[in-house]
Tab-separated table of C-alpha atoms in Angstrom:
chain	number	residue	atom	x	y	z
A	1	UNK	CA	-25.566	-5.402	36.668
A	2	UNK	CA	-25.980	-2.681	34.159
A	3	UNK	CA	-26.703	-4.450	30.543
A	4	UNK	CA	-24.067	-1.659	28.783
A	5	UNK	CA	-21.301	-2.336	31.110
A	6	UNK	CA	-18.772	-5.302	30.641
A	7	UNK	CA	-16.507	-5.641	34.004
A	8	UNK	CA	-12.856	-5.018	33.192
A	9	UNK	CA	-10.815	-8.009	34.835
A	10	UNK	CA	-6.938	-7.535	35.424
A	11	UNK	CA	-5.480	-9.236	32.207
A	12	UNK	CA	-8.190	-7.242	30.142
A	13	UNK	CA	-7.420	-3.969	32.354
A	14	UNK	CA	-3.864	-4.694	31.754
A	15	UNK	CA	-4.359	-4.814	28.024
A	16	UNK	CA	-6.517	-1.949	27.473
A	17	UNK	CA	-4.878	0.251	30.286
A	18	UNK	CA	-1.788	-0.642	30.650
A	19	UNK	CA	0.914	2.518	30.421
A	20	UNK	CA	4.327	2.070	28.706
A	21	UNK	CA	7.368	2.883	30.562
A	22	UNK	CA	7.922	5.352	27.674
A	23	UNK	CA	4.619	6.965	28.303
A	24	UNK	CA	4.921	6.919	31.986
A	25	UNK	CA	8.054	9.111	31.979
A	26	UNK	CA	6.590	11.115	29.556
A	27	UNK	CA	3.503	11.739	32.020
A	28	UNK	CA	4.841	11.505	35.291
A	29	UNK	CA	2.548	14.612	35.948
A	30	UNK	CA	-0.804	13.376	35.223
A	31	UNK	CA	-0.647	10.138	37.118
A	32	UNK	CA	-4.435	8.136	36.860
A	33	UNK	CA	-5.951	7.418	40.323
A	34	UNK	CA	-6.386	3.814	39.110
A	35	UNK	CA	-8.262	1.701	36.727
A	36	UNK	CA	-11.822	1.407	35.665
A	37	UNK	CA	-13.727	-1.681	37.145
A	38	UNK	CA	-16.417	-1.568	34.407
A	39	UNK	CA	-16.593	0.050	31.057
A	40	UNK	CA	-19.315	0.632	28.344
A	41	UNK	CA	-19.333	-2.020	25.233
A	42	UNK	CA	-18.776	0.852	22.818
A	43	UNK	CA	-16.025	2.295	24.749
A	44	UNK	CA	-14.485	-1.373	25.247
A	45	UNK	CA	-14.517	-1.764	21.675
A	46	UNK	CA	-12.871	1.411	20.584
A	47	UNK	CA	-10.016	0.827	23.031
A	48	UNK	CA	-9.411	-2.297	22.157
A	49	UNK	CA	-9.209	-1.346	17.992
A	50	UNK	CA	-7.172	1.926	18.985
A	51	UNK	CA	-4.636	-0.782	20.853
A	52	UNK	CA	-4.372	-3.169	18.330
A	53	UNK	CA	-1.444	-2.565	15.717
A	54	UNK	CA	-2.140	-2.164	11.791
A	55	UNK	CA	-1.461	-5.155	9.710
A	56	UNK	CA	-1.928	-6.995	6.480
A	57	UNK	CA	-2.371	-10.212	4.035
A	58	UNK	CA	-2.151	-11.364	0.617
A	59	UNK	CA	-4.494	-13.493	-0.198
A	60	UNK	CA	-4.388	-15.665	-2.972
A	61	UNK	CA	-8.229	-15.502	-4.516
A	62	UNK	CA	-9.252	-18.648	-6.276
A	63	UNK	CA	-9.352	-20.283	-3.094
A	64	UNK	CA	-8.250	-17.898	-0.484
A	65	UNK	CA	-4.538	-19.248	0.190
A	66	UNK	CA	-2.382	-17.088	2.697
A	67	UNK	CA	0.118	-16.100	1.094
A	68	UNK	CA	1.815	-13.278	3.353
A	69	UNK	CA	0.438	-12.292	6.478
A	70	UNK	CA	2.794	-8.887	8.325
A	71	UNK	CA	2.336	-6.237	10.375
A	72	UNK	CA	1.708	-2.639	9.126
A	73	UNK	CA	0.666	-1.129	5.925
A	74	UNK	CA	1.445	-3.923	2.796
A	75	UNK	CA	4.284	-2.610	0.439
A	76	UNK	CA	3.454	-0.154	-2.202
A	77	UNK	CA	3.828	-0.783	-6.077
A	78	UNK	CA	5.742	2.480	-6.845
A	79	UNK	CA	4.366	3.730	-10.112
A	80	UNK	CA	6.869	6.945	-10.967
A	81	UNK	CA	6.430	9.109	-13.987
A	82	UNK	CA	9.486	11.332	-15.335
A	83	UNK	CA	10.562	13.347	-18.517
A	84	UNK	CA	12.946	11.643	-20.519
A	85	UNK	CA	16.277	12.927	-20.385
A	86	UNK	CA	16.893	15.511	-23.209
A	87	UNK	CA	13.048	16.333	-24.060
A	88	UNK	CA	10.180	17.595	-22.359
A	89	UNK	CA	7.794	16.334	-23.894
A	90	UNK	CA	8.518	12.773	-23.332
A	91	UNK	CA	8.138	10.572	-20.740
A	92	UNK	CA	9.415	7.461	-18.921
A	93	UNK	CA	7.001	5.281	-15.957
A	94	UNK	CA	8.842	3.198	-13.839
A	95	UNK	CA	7.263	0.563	-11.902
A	96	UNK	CA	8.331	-0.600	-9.022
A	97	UNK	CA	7.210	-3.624	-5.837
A	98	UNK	CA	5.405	-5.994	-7.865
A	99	UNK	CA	6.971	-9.483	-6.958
A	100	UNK	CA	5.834	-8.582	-3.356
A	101	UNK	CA	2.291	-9.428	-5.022
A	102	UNK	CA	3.341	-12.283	-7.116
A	103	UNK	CA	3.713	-10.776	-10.478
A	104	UNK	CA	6.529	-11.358	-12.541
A	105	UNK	CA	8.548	-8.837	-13.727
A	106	UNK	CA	9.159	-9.913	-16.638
A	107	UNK	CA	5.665	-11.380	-17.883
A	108	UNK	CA	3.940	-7.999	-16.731
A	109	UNK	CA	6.982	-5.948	-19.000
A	110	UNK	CA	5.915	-8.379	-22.296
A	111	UNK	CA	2.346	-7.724	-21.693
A	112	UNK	CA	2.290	-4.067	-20.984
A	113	UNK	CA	4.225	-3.066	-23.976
A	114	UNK	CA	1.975	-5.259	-26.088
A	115	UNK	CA	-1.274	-3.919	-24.590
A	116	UNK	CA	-0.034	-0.424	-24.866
A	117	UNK	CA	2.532	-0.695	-27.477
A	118	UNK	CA	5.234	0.747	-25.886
A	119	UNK	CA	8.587	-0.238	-25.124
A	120	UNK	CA	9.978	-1.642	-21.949
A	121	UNK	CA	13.104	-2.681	-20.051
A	122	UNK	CA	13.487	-4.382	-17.110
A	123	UNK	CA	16.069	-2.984	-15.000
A	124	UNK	CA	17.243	-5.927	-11.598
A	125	UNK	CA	20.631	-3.100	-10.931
A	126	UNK	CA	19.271	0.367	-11.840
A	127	UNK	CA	22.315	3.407	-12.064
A	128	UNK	CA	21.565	6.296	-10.220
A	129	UNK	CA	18.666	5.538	-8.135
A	130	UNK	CA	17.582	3.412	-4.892
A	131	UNK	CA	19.509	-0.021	-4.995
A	132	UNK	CA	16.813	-2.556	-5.145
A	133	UNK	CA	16.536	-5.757	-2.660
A	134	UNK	CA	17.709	-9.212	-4.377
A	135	UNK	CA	15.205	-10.897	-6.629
A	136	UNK	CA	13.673	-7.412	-7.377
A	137	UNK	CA	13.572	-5.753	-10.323
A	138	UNK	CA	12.024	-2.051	-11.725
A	139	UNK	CA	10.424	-2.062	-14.960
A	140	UNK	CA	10.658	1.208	-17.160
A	141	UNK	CA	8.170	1.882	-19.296
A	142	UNK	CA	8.005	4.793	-22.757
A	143	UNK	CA	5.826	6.822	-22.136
A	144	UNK	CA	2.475	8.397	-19.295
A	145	UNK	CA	1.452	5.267	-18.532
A	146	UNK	CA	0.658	6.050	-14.718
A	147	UNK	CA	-2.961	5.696	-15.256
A	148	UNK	CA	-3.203	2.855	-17.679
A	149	UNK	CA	-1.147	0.435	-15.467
A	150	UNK	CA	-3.298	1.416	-12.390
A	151	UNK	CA	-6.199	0.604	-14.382
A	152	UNK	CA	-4.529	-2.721	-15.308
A	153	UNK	CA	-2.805	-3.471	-12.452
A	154	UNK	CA	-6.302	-3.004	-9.936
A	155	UNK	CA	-8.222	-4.902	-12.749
A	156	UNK	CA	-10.765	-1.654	-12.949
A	157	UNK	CA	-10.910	-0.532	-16.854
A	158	UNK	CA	-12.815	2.586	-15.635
A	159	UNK	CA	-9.325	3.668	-14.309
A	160	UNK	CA	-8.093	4.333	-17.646
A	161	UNK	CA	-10.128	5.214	-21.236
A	162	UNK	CA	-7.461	2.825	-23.096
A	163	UNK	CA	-8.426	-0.140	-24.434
A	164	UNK	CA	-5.383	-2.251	-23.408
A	165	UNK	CA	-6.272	-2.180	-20.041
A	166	UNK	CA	-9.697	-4.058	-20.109
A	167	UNK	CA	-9.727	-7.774	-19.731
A	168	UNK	CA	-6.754	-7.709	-17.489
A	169	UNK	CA	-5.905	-10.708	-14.928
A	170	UNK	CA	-4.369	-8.642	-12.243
A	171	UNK	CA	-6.344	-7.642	-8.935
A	172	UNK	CA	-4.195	-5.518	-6.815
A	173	UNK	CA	-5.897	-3.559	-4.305
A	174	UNK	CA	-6.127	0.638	-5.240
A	175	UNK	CA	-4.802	1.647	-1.749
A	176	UNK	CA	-1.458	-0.134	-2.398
A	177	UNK	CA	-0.499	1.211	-5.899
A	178	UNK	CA	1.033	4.352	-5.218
A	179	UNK	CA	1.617	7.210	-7.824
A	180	UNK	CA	4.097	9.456	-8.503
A	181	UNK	CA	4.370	12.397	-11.105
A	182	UNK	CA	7.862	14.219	-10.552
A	183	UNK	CA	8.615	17.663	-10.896
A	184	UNK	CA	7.463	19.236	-14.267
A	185	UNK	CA	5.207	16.214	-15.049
A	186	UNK	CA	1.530	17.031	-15.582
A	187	UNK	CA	-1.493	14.837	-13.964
A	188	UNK	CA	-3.303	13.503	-16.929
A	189	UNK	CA	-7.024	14.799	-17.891
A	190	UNK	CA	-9.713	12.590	-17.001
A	191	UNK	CA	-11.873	12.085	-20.335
């Protein structure tokens, strides 16, 4: 009767409610007299959201095709920045998760070393690090480039003060680029 309240019915009870048998043993103690027969909206609504499991999908833009739809955070592109062997003063970025987005190795190595001149290699069986899955492949850049290839990458040219990185075709979200500086490496000055 009360306008707030939404009457919980046994399938929605169940859902919202409903103990695992891995909780239960856990909290065989503090056993719950029973369920609620009513609940407020709000409260309805923030159970229901803290139930629900995290998940993702890449959408293709022009036209916004489906392209992968999963459950849990979307794969990172791994953006790693190390000294070169033998100096410390130079540095190598490796790049890492991009075909997960579409992006082809190969075309993304060609255009990054022309927008930043730099060189690159594309690596598909990389000695001495993580094996990579089949049809993947790490790109390893000359050079900080950690910034710059966020900047292109996410499509925002504020990212980055380098020219090479405006105009770019690219529109990954920020939250999935993740960035790595390893030990010794310093975190570039923002101008």
């Amino acid at each position: 009767s009360n306008r707030g309240n939404i009457l919980v019915n046994g399938p929605l009870c169940d859902a919202l409610y409903r103990v695992s048998k891995k909780d239960k043993k856990q909290s065989a103690s503090d056993h719950d007299s029973g369920y609620p027969t009513s609940v407020k909206r709000k409260d309805l609504i923030e159970r229901w959201m803290d139930r629900m499991d995290n998940g993702h999908a890449l959408v293709e833009m022009p036209g916004s095709k489906i392209l992968h739809l999963g459950r849990g955070e979307a794969n990172p592109v791994s953006i790693e920045v190390e000294f070169r062997q033998g100096n410390k003063k130079k540095f190598l970025t490796r790049v890492r998760g991009m075909e997960e987005y579409g992006i082809d190795a190969e075309s993304l190595s060609t255009e990054v070393s022309n927008r930043f001149a730099c060189s690159s290699t594309v690596e598909t069986n990389p000695v001495g690090r993580a094996a990579l899955k089949r049809g993947r492949a790490e790109l390893v850049f000359q050079g900080h480039l950690s910034e710059e290839l966020t900047a292109l990458l996410t499509g925002d040219e504020k990212l980055s003060s380098h020219g090479g990185a405006k105009g770019s075709d690219y529109c990954l979200p920020k939250n999935v680029i993740k960035v790595t500086l390893r030990k010794g490496v310093p975190a570039r000055k923002k101008r």
